[in-house]
């Protein structure tokens, strides 16, 4: 694996750990932050896969755009299109007033994040 890919994976794992820690709290869970970190994890894993495949990508938080860029090397990932499209807004919306995530939304975001994370890690030859 390329060194730059490893860096993206490490950053993605940090976001995944934070999202998991936030949602493990019985009191004072922070759904907004959990959704943000789930989105960031997915974004960084998709970028890692693109880098490993030698595919360039623009500076974007648009998960669907990144996923679509992965499809030439990972065509089965098209099944995640609807999921990632819904998570893209978590990069910004829940970070500012006007939008608030529910605990249910955050748990769903983590479920989808975990699933896509496993796919990308498998594709990169990493253990779960």
Short mmCIF file of N, CA, C and O in Angstrom, two decimals:
data_model
loop_
_atom_site.label_atom_id
_atom_site.label_comp_id
_atom_site.label_asym_id
_atom_site.label_seq_id
_atom_site.Cartn_x
_atom_site.Cartn_y
_atom_site.Cartn_z
N UNK A 1 0.85 -1.19 0.00
CA UNK A 1 0.00 0.00 0.00
C UNK A 1 0.89 1.24 0.00
O UNK A 1 1.91 1.29 0.67
N UNK A 2 0.46 2.23 -0.74
CA UNK A 2 1.21 3.48 -0.83
C UNK A 2 1.22 4.20 0.52
O UNK A 2 0.20 4.17 1.25
N UNK A 3 2.30 4.87 0.86
CA UNK A 3 2.36 5.61 2.13
C UNK A 3 1.23 6.64 2.28
O UNK A 3 0.65 6.78 3.35
N UNK A 4 0.89 7.35 1.20
CA UNK A 4 -0.18 8.35 1.28
C UNK A 4 -1.53 7.68 1.55
O UNK A 4 -2.36 8.22 2.28
N UNK A 5 -1.73 6.49 1.00
CA UNK A 5 -2.97 5.75 1.27
C UNK A 5 -3.05 5.42 2.75
O UNK A 5 -4.10 5.57 3.38
N UNK A 6 -1.93 4.98 3.32
CA UNK A 6 -1.89 4.65 4.75
C UNK A 6 -2.26 5.86 5.61
O UNK A 6 -2.94 5.72 6.62
N UNK A 7 -1.79 7.03 5.20
CA UNK A 7 -2.12 8.25 5.96
C UNK A 7 -3.62 8.52 5.93
O UNK A 7 -4.21 8.88 6.96
N UNK A 8 -4.23 8.37 4.76
CA UNK A 8 -5.68 8.59 4.64
C UNK A 8 -6.44 7.56 5.49
O UNK A 8 -7.43 7.89 6.14
N UNK A 9 -5.97 6.32 5.47
CA UNK A 9 -6.61 5.26 6.26
C UNK A 9 -6.52 5.61 7.75
O UNK A 9 -7.50 5.46 8.49
N UNK A 10 -5.36 6.06 8.18
CA UNK A 10 -5.19 6.41 9.60
C UNK A 10 -6.15 7.53 10.00
O UNK A 10 -6.79 7.47 11.05
N UNK A 11 -6.25 8.55 9.15
CA UNK A 11 -7.18 9.65 9.44
C UNK A 11 -8.63 9.16 9.46
O UNK A 11 -9.43 9.57 10.30
N UNK A 12 -8.98 8.28 8.52
CA UNK A 12 -10.33 7.72 8.47
C UNK A 12 -10.62 6.92 9.73
O UNK A 12 -11.71 7.02 10.31
N UNK A 13 -9.65 6.14 10.17
CA UNK A 13 -9.83 5.34 11.39
C UNK A 13 -10.01 6.23 12.61
O UNK A 13 -10.79 5.90 13.51
N UNK A 14 -9.31 7.35 12.66
CA UNK A 14 -9.50 8.27 13.77
C UNK A 14 -10.93 8.79 13.81
O UNK A 14 -11.55 8.87 14.88
N UNK A 15 -11.47 9.15 12.65
CA UNK A 15 -12.86 9.61 12.61
C UNK A 15 -13.82 8.49 13.02
O UNK A 15 -14.80 8.74 13.72
N UNK A 16 -13.54 7.28 12.58
CA UNK A 16 -14.39 6.14 12.94
C UNK A 16 -14.38 5.92 14.46
O UNK A 16 -15.43 5.74 15.08
N UNK A 17 -13.21 5.97 15.06
CA UNK A 17 -13.09 5.78 16.51
C UNK A 17 -13.87 6.85 17.27
O UNK A 17 -14.56 6.55 18.25
N UNK A 18 -13.74 8.09 16.82
CA UNK A 18 -14.45 9.19 17.49
C UNK A 18 -15.96 8.99 17.39
O UNK A 18 -16.68 9.14 18.38
N UNK A 19 -16.45 8.64 16.21
CA UNK A 19 -17.89 8.42 16.04
C UNK A 19 -18.37 7.30 16.96
O UNK A 19 -19.42 7.43 17.60
N UNK A 20 -17.61 6.23 17.04
CA UNK A 20 -17.99 5.11 17.92
C UNK A 20 -17.99 5.54 19.38
O UNK A 20 -18.92 5.21 20.13
N UNK A 21 -16.98 6.27 19.79
CA UNK A 21 -16.89 6.73 21.19
C UNK A 21 -18.06 7.64 21.54
O UNK A 21 -18.63 7.53 22.62
N UNK A 22 -18.40 8.52 20.64
CA UNK A 22 -19.51 9.45 20.88
C UNK A 22 -20.81 8.69 21.10
O UNK A 22 -21.60 9.02 21.98
N UNK A 23 -21.04 7.67 20.29
CA UNK A 23 -22.31 6.95 20.38
C UNK A 23 -22.32 5.89 21.48
O UNK A 23 -23.38 5.36 21.80
N UNK A 24 -21.19 5.60 22.08
CA UNK A 24 -21.16 4.68 23.22
C UNK A 24 -21.59 5.36 24.51
O UNK A 24 -21.94 4.68 25.47
N UNK A 25 -21.55 6.66 24.54
CA UNK A 25 -21.94 7.39 25.74
C UNK A 25 -23.42 7.16 26.04
O UNK A 25 -24.26 7.31 25.18
N UNK A 26 -23.70 6.81 27.25
CA UNK A 26 -25.11 6.64 27.64
C UNK A 26 -25.74 8.01 27.92
O UNK A 26 -26.89 8.22 27.67
N UNK A 27 -24.94 8.88 28.48
CA UNK A 27 -25.40 10.24 28.75
C UNK A 27 -24.59 11.18 27.86
O UNK A 27 -23.45 10.92 27.53
N UNK A 28 -25.22 12.24 27.47
CA UNK A 28 -24.55 13.29 26.70
C UNK A 28 -24.01 12.82 25.36
O UNK A 28 -22.93 13.23 24.93
N UNK A 29 -24.74 11.96 24.68
CA UNK A 29 -24.36 11.60 23.31
C UNK A 29 -24.48 12.86 22.45
O UNK A 29 -25.30 13.73 22.72
N UNK A 30 -23.67 12.96 21.45
CA UNK A 30 -23.66 14.14 20.59
C UNK A 30 -23.89 13.67 19.15
O UNK A 30 -22.95 13.48 18.38
N UNK A 31 -25.16 13.48 18.76
CA UNK A 31 -25.46 12.95 17.43
C UNK A 31 -24.90 13.78 16.28
O UNK A 31 -24.46 13.22 15.27
N UNK A 32 -24.91 15.10 16.41
CA UNK A 32 -24.38 15.95 15.35
C UNK A 32 -22.92 15.60 15.05
O UNK A 32 -22.52 15.43 13.91
N UNK A 33 -22.13 15.50 16.09
CA UNK A 33 -20.71 15.20 15.94
C UNK A 33 -20.50 13.78 15.41
O UNK A 33 -19.61 13.54 14.59
N UNK A 34 -21.31 12.85 15.86
CA UNK A 34 -21.20 11.48 15.38
C UNK A 34 -21.45 11.41 13.87
O UNK A 34 -20.71 10.76 13.14
N UNK A 35 -22.49 12.10 13.40
CA UNK A 35 -22.79 12.12 11.97
C UNK A 35 -21.64 12.75 11.18
O UNK A 35 -21.25 12.23 10.13
N UNK A 36 -21.10 13.84 11.70
CA UNK A 36 -19.98 14.49 11.03
C UNK A 36 -18.79 13.54 10.89
O UNK A 36 -18.21 13.40 9.81
N UNK A 37 -18.43 12.87 11.97
CA UNK A 37 -17.27 11.98 11.92
C UNK A 37 -17.53 10.74 11.06
O UNK A 37 -16.60 10.23 10.42
N UNK A 38 -18.76 10.28 11.00
CA UNK A 38 -19.10 9.18 10.08
C UNK A 38 -18.89 9.62 8.63
O UNK A 38 -18.31 8.89 7.82
N UNK A 39 -19.35 10.81 8.30
CA UNK A 39 -19.18 11.34 6.95
C UNK A 39 -17.70 11.48 6.63
O UNK A 39 -17.24 11.10 5.56
N UNK A 40 -16.94 12.01 7.57
CA UNK A 40 -15.52 12.20 7.36
C UNK A 40 -14.78 10.87 7.17
O UNK A 40 -13.90 10.75 6.34
N UNK A 41 -15.16 9.87 7.94
CA UNK A 41 -14.56 8.54 7.80
C UNK A 41 -14.78 7.99 6.41
O UNK A 41 -13.84 7.53 5.74
N UNK A 42 -16.02 8.04 5.95
CA UNK A 42 -16.34 7.53 4.62
C UNK A 42 -15.60 8.32 3.55
O UNK A 42 -15.01 7.74 2.62
N UNK A 43 -15.59 9.63 3.67
CA UNK A 43 -14.89 10.48 2.70
C UNK A 43 -13.42 10.09 2.60
O UNK A 43 -12.87 9.92 1.50
N UNK A 44 -12.77 9.94 3.73
CA UNK A 44 -11.34 9.64 3.73
C UNK A 44 -11.05 8.23 3.23
O UNK A 44 -10.05 8.02 2.53
N UNK A 45 -11.92 7.29 3.53
CA UNK A 45 -11.72 5.93 3.00
C UNK A 45 -11.90 5.90 1.48
O UNK A 45 -11.14 5.23 0.78
N UNK A 46 -12.89 6.61 0.98
CA UNK A 46 -13.07 6.65 -0.48
C UNK A 46 -11.86 7.30 -1.16
O UNK A 46 -11.38 6.82 -2.19
N UNK A 47 -11.35 8.36 -0.57
CA UNK A 47 -10.18 9.01 -1.12
C UNK A 47 -8.96 8.10 -1.05
O UNK A 47 -8.13 8.07 -1.98
N UNK A 48 -8.85 7.34 0.02
CA UNK A 48 -7.74 6.38 0.14
C UNK A 48 -7.80 5.35 -0.99
O UNK A 48 -6.79 5.02 -1.62
N UNK A 49 -9.00 4.85 -1.27
CA UNK A 49 -9.15 3.84 -2.33
C UNK A 49 -8.80 4.44 -3.70
O UNK A 49 -8.17 3.79 -4.52
N UNK A 50 -9.23 5.67 -3.91
CA UNK A 50 -8.91 6.34 -5.17
C UNK A 50 -7.40 6.53 -5.32
O UNK A 50 -6.84 6.27 -6.38
N UNK A 51 -6.76 6.98 -4.26
CA UNK A 51 -5.31 7.17 -4.31
C UNK A 51 -4.59 5.85 -4.60
O UNK A 51 -3.66 5.81 -5.40
N UNK A 52 -5.03 4.80 -3.96
CA UNK A 52 -4.39 3.50 -4.15
C UNK A 52 -4.54 3.02 -5.59
O UNK A 52 -3.64 2.36 -6.13
N UNK A 53 -5.66 3.38 -6.21
CA UNK A 53 -5.90 2.99 -7.60
C UNK A 53 -5.27 3.97 -8.60
O UNK A 53 -5.36 3.76 -9.81
N UNK A 54 -4.66 5.04 -8.09
CA UNK A 54 -4.05 6.02 -8.98
C UNK A 54 -5.05 6.92 -9.66
O UNK A 54 -4.79 7.47 -10.72
N UNK A 55 -6.21 7.09 -9.05
CA UNK A 55 -7.28 7.92 -9.60
C UNK A 55 -7.32 9.24 -8.83
O UNK A 55 -7.47 9.26 -7.61
N UNK A 56 -7.19 10.34 -9.55
CA UNK A 56 -7.25 11.65 -8.92
C UNK A 56 -8.67 12.03 -8.53
O UNK A 56 -9.63 11.47 -9.05
N UNK A 57 -8.77 12.96 -7.62
CA UNK A 57 -10.09 13.42 -7.18
C UNK A 57 -10.00 14.89 -6.80
O UNK A 57 -8.95 15.37 -6.38
N UNK A 58 -11.12 15.61 -6.93
CA UNK A 58 -11.13 17.03 -6.56
C UNK A 58 -11.26 17.19 -5.04
O UNK A 58 -11.62 16.24 -4.34
N UNK A 59 -10.99 18.38 -4.57
CA UNK A 59 -11.24 18.69 -3.16
C UNK A 59 -12.76 18.79 -3.00
O UNK A 59 -13.37 19.73 -3.52
N UNK A 60 -13.32 17.82 -2.35
CA UNK A 60 -14.78 17.80 -2.20
C UNK A 60 -15.18 16.98 -0.98
O UNK A 60 -14.42 16.11 -0.54
N UNK A 61 -16.35 17.30 -0.46
CA UNK A 61 -16.95 16.48 0.59
C UNK A 61 -18.08 15.63 0.01
O UNK A 61 -18.76 14.93 0.74
N UNK A 62 -18.29 15.72 -1.29
CA UNK A 62 -19.39 15.03 -1.96
C UNK A 62 -19.10 13.54 -2.07
O UNK A 62 -18.34 13.09 -2.93
N UNK A 63 -19.71 12.77 -1.18
CA UNK A 63 -19.44 11.34 -1.11
C UNK A 63 -19.90 10.60 -2.37
O UNK A 63 -19.26 9.65 -2.79
N UNK A 64 -21.00 11.04 -2.96
CA UNK A 64 -21.48 10.39 -4.17
C UNK A 64 -20.49 10.60 -5.32
O UNK A 64 -20.21 9.67 -6.07
N UNK A 65 -19.95 11.78 -5.43
CA UNK A 65 -18.96 12.06 -6.46
C UNK A 65 -17.73 11.17 -6.26
O UNK A 65 -17.20 10.60 -7.21
N UNK A 66 -17.28 11.03 -5.02
CA UNK A 66 -16.12 10.18 -4.73
C UNK A 66 -16.43 8.70 -4.99
O UNK A 66 -15.61 7.99 -5.56
N UNK A 67 -17.62 8.28 -4.58
CA UNK A 67 -18.01 6.89 -4.82
C UNK A 67 -18.06 6.60 -6.32
O UNK A 67 -17.54 5.57 -6.77
N UNK A 68 -18.66 7.50 -7.07
CA UNK A 68 -18.74 7.31 -8.52
C UNK A 68 -17.36 7.22 -9.16
O UNK A 68 -17.16 6.47 -10.11
N UNK A 69 -16.40 7.96 -8.60
CA UNK A 69 -15.04 7.88 -9.12
C UNK A 69 -14.40 6.52 -8.83
O UNK A 69 -13.52 6.07 -9.57
N UNK A 70 -14.86 5.85 -7.78
CA UNK A 70 -14.35 4.52 -7.41
C UNK A 70 -14.95 3.40 -8.27
O UNK A 70 -14.37 2.31 -8.35
N UNK A 71 -16.08 3.64 -8.87
CA UNK A 71 -16.81 2.57 -9.57
C UNK A 71 -16.04 1.87 -10.69
O UNK A 71 -16.25 0.66 -10.87
N UNK A 72 -15.16 2.53 -11.41
CA UNK A 72 -14.40 1.78 -12.41
C UNK A 72 -13.56 0.65 -11.82
O UNK A 72 -13.34 -0.36 -12.47
N UNK A 73 -13.10 0.82 -10.58
CA UNK A 73 -12.30 -0.23 -9.94
C UNK A 73 -13.10 -1.06 -8.93
O UNK A 73 -12.70 -2.16 -8.58
N UNK A 74 -14.21 -0.52 -8.48
CA UNK A 74 -15.08 -1.20 -7.51
C UNK A 74 -16.54 -1.07 -7.94
O UNK A 74 -17.34 -0.40 -7.29
N UNK A 75 -16.94 -1.70 -9.04
CA UNK A 75 -18.30 -1.50 -9.58
C UNK A 75 -19.41 -1.92 -8.63
O UNK A 75 -20.51 -1.35 -8.68
N UNK A 76 -19.17 -2.87 -7.76
CA UNK A 76 -20.22 -3.32 -6.85
C UNK A 76 -20.56 -2.29 -5.78
O UNK A 76 -21.61 -2.36 -5.14
N UNK A 77 -19.69 -1.32 -5.62
CA UNK A 77 -19.95 -0.27 -4.63
C UNK A 77 -21.09 0.65 -5.05
O UNK A 77 -21.53 1.48 -4.26
N UNK A 78 -21.58 0.48 -6.25
CA UNK A 78 -22.73 1.29 -6.67
C UNK A 78 -23.92 1.07 -5.75
O UNK A 78 -24.79 1.94 -5.64
N UNK A 79 -23.95 -0.05 -5.06
CA UNK A 79 -25.02 -0.33 -4.10
C UNK A 79 -25.04 0.68 -2.95
O UNK A 79 -26.05 0.83 -2.27
N UNK A 80 -23.95 1.39 -2.75
CA UNK A 80 -23.85 2.38 -1.67
C UNK A 80 -24.26 3.79 -2.11
O UNK A 80 -24.22 4.72 -1.32
N UNK A 81 -24.66 3.95 -3.35
CA UNK A 81 -24.96 5.28 -3.88
C UNK A 81 -25.96 6.06 -3.03
O UNK A 81 -25.71 7.22 -2.67
N UNK A 82 -27.07 5.45 -2.73
CA UNK A 82 -28.10 6.15 -1.95
C UNK A 82 -27.62 6.49 -0.55
O UNK A 82 -27.87 7.58 -0.03
N UNK A 83 -26.89 5.57 0.05
CA UNK A 83 -26.39 5.76 1.41
C UNK A 83 -25.42 6.95 1.47
O UNK A 83 -25.57 7.84 2.30
N UNK A 84 -24.43 6.96 0.58
CA UNK A 84 -23.44 8.03 0.64
C UNK A 84 -24.03 9.37 0.23
O UNK A 84 -23.62 10.41 0.75
N UNK A 85 -24.99 9.34 -0.68
CA UNK A 85 -25.63 10.59 -1.09
C UNK A 85 -26.31 11.24 0.11
O UNK A 85 -26.25 12.45 0.30
N UNK A 86 -26.92 10.43 0.95
CA UNK A 86 -27.58 10.95 2.15
C UNK A 86 -26.62 11.42 3.22
O UNK A 86 -26.96 12.28 4.03
N UNK A 87 -25.41 10.89 3.22
CA UNK A 87 -24.42 11.25 4.25
C UNK A 87 -23.61 12.49 3.90
O UNK A 87 -22.99 13.09 4.77
N UNK A 88 -23.60 12.88 2.64
CA UNK A 88 -22.78 14.01 2.21
C UNK A 88 -23.06 15.26 3.02
O UNK A 88 -22.14 15.96 3.43
N UNK A 89 -24.31 15.54 3.27
CA UNK A 89 -24.68 16.77 3.97
C UNK A 89 -24.19 16.81 5.42
O UNK A 89 -24.12 17.88 6.02
N UNK A 90 -23.83 15.67 5.96
CA UNK A 90 -23.33 15.62 7.35
C UNK A 90 -22.01 16.36 7.49
O UNK A 90 -21.61 16.70 8.61
N UNK A 91 -21.31 16.59 6.40
CA UNK A 91 -20.03 17.30 6.46
C UNK A 91 -20.23 18.75 6.90
O UNK A 91 -19.32 19.34 7.47
N UNK A 92 -21.40 19.29 6.63
CA UNK A 92 -21.62 20.70 6.94
C UNK A 92 -22.89 20.94 7.75
O UNK A 92 -22.86 21.64 8.76
N UNK A 93 -24.01 20.38 7.34
CA UNK A 93 -25.31 20.73 7.92
C UNK A 93 -25.35 20.69 9.45
O UNK A 93 -25.83 21.62 10.08
N UNK A 94 -24.88 19.63 10.04
CA UNK A 94 -25.00 19.47 11.49
C UNK A 94 -23.92 20.22 12.26
O UNK A 94 -23.91 20.21 13.48
N UNK A 95 -23.05 20.89 11.55
CA UNK A 95 -21.98 21.64 12.20
C UNK A 95 -22.42 23.06 12.55
O UNK A 95 -21.71 23.76 13.26
N UNK A 96 -23.58 23.48 12.03
CA UNK A 96 -24.03 24.85 12.23
C UNK A 96 -25.49 24.88 12.66
O UNK A 96 -26.22 23.92 12.44
N UNK A 97 -25.93 25.99 13.26
CA UNK A 97 -27.33 26.10 13.67
C UNK A 97 -28.28 25.90 12.49
O UNK A 97 -27.95 26.19 11.35
N UNK A 98 -29.46 25.40 12.83
CA UNK A 98 -30.48 25.19 11.81
C UNK A 98 -30.75 23.73 11.53
O UNK A 98 -31.80 23.39 11.02
N UNK A 99 -29.79 22.88 11.84
CA UNK A 99 -29.95 21.45 11.62
C UNK A 99 -29.42 20.71 12.85
O UNK A 99 -28.35 21.03 13.36
N UNK A 100 -30.17 19.72 13.27
CA UNK A 100 -29.76 18.90 14.41
C UNK A 100 -30.03 17.45 14.09
O UNK A 100 -31.11 17.09 13.63
N UNK A 101 -29.04 16.61 14.33
CA UNK A 101 -29.19 15.18 14.09
C UNK A 101 -29.86 14.52 15.29
O UNK A 101 -29.65 14.93 16.43
N UNK A 102 -30.64 13.51 15.01
CA UNK A 102 -31.22 12.72 16.09
C UNK A 102 -30.28 11.56 16.41
O UNK A 102 -29.38 11.23 15.61
N UNK A 103 -30.49 10.96 17.54
CA UNK A 103 -29.68 9.80 17.92
C UNK A 103 -29.90 8.67 16.91
O UNK A 103 -28.96 7.97 16.54
N UNK A 104 -31.11 8.54 16.44
CA UNK A 104 -31.41 7.50 15.45
C UNK A 104 -30.63 7.74 14.16
O UNK A 104 -30.09 6.81 13.56
N UNK A 105 -30.60 9.00 13.69
CA UNK A 105 -29.83 9.33 12.49
C UNK A 105 -28.35 9.00 12.69
O UNK A 105 -27.70 8.47 11.78
N UNK A 106 -27.84 9.33 13.86
CA UNK A 106 -26.43 9.08 14.14
C UNK A 106 -26.12 7.58 14.15
O UNK A 106 -25.10 7.15 13.62
N UNK A 107 -27.00 6.80 14.74
CA UNK A 107 -26.79 5.35 14.76
C UNK A 107 -26.86 4.76 13.35
O UNK A 107 -26.09 3.87 13.01
N UNK A 108 -27.76 5.28 12.54
CA UNK A 108 -27.85 4.83 11.15
C UNK A 108 -26.60 5.23 10.38
O UNK A 108 -26.06 4.44 9.60
N UNK A 109 -26.13 6.44 10.61
CA UNK A 109 -24.90 6.91 9.95
C UNK A 109 -23.72 6.00 10.32
O UNK A 109 -22.93 5.63 9.45
N UNK A 110 -23.63 5.62 11.58
CA UNK A 110 -22.54 4.75 12.01
C UNK A 110 -22.66 3.36 11.38
O UNK A 110 -21.66 2.78 10.97
N UNK A 111 -23.87 2.88 11.27
CA UNK A 111 -24.09 1.57 10.64
C UNK A 111 -23.60 1.59 9.18
O UNK A 111 -22.88 0.69 8.75
N UNK A 112 -23.97 2.63 8.45
CA UNK A 112 -23.56 2.74 7.06
C UNK A 112 -22.05 2.99 6.95
O UNK A 112 -21.39 2.43 6.07
N UNK A 113 -21.54 3.79 7.83
CA UNK A 113 -20.10 4.06 7.86
C UNK A 113 -19.33 2.77 8.09
O UNK A 113 -18.35 2.49 7.39
N UNK A 114 -19.76 2.00 9.06
CA UNK A 114 -19.10 0.73 9.39
C UNK A 114 -19.10 -0.21 8.17
O UNK A 114 -18.08 -0.83 7.86
N UNK A 115 -20.22 -0.29 7.50
CA UNK A 115 -20.34 -1.17 6.35
C UNK A 115 -19.40 -0.76 5.21
O UNK A 115 -18.68 -1.59 4.66
N UNK A 116 -19.41 0.52 4.87
CA UNK A 116 -18.54 0.98 3.78
C UNK A 116 -17.07 0.90 4.19
O UNK A 116 -16.21 0.54 3.38
N UNK A 117 -16.79 1.19 5.44
CA UNK A 117 -15.43 1.08 5.96
C UNK A 117 -14.90 -0.34 5.74
O UNK A 117 -13.78 -0.54 5.28
N UNK A 118 -15.71 -1.34 6.08
CA UNK A 118 -15.30 -2.73 5.91
C UNK A 118 -15.03 -3.06 4.44
O UNK A 118 -14.07 -3.76 4.12
N UNK A 119 -15.86 -2.54 3.55
CA UNK A 119 -15.67 -2.77 2.11
C UNK A 119 -14.34 -2.19 1.62
O UNK A 119 -13.59 -2.85 0.90
N UNK A 120 -14.09 -0.97 2.02
CA UNK A 120 -12.86 -0.31 1.56
C UNK A 120 -11.64 -1.00 2.16
O UNK A 120 -10.66 -1.27 1.46
N UNK A 121 -11.70 -1.31 3.44
CA UNK A 121 -10.57 -1.99 4.08
C UNK A 121 -10.30 -3.33 3.41
O UNK A 121 -9.14 -3.68 3.15
N UNK A 122 -11.34 -4.06 3.10
CA UNK A 122 -11.18 -5.34 2.41
C UNK A 122 -10.51 -5.13 1.05
O UNK A 122 -9.60 -5.84 0.65
N UNK A 123 -10.97 -4.11 0.34
CA UNK A 123 -10.43 -3.79 -0.98
C UNK A 123 -8.95 -3.42 -0.90
O UNK A 123 -8.18 -3.70 -1.81
N UNK A 124 -8.56 -2.78 0.19
CA UNK A 124 -7.17 -2.36 0.38
C UNK A 124 -6.30 -3.48 0.98
O UNK A 124 -5.11 -3.28 1.21
N UNK A 125 -6.93 -4.62 1.28
CA UNK A 125 -6.18 -5.73 1.86
C UNK A 125 -5.94 -5.59 3.34
O UNK A 125 -5.01 -6.19 3.89
N UNK A 126 -6.80 -4.81 4.02
CA UNK A 126 -6.66 -4.60 5.46
C UNK A 126 -7.66 -5.46 6.22
O UNK A 126 -8.73 -5.77 5.71
N UNK A 127 -7.33 -5.77 7.45
CA UNK A 127 -8.28 -6.51 8.30
C UNK A 127 -9.38 -5.57 8.74
O UNK A 127 -9.24 -4.36 8.73
N UNK A 128 -10.49 -6.19 9.17
CA UNK A 128 -11.62 -5.38 9.67
C UNK A 128 -11.13 -4.48 10.75
O UNK A 128 -11.30 -3.40 10.90
#
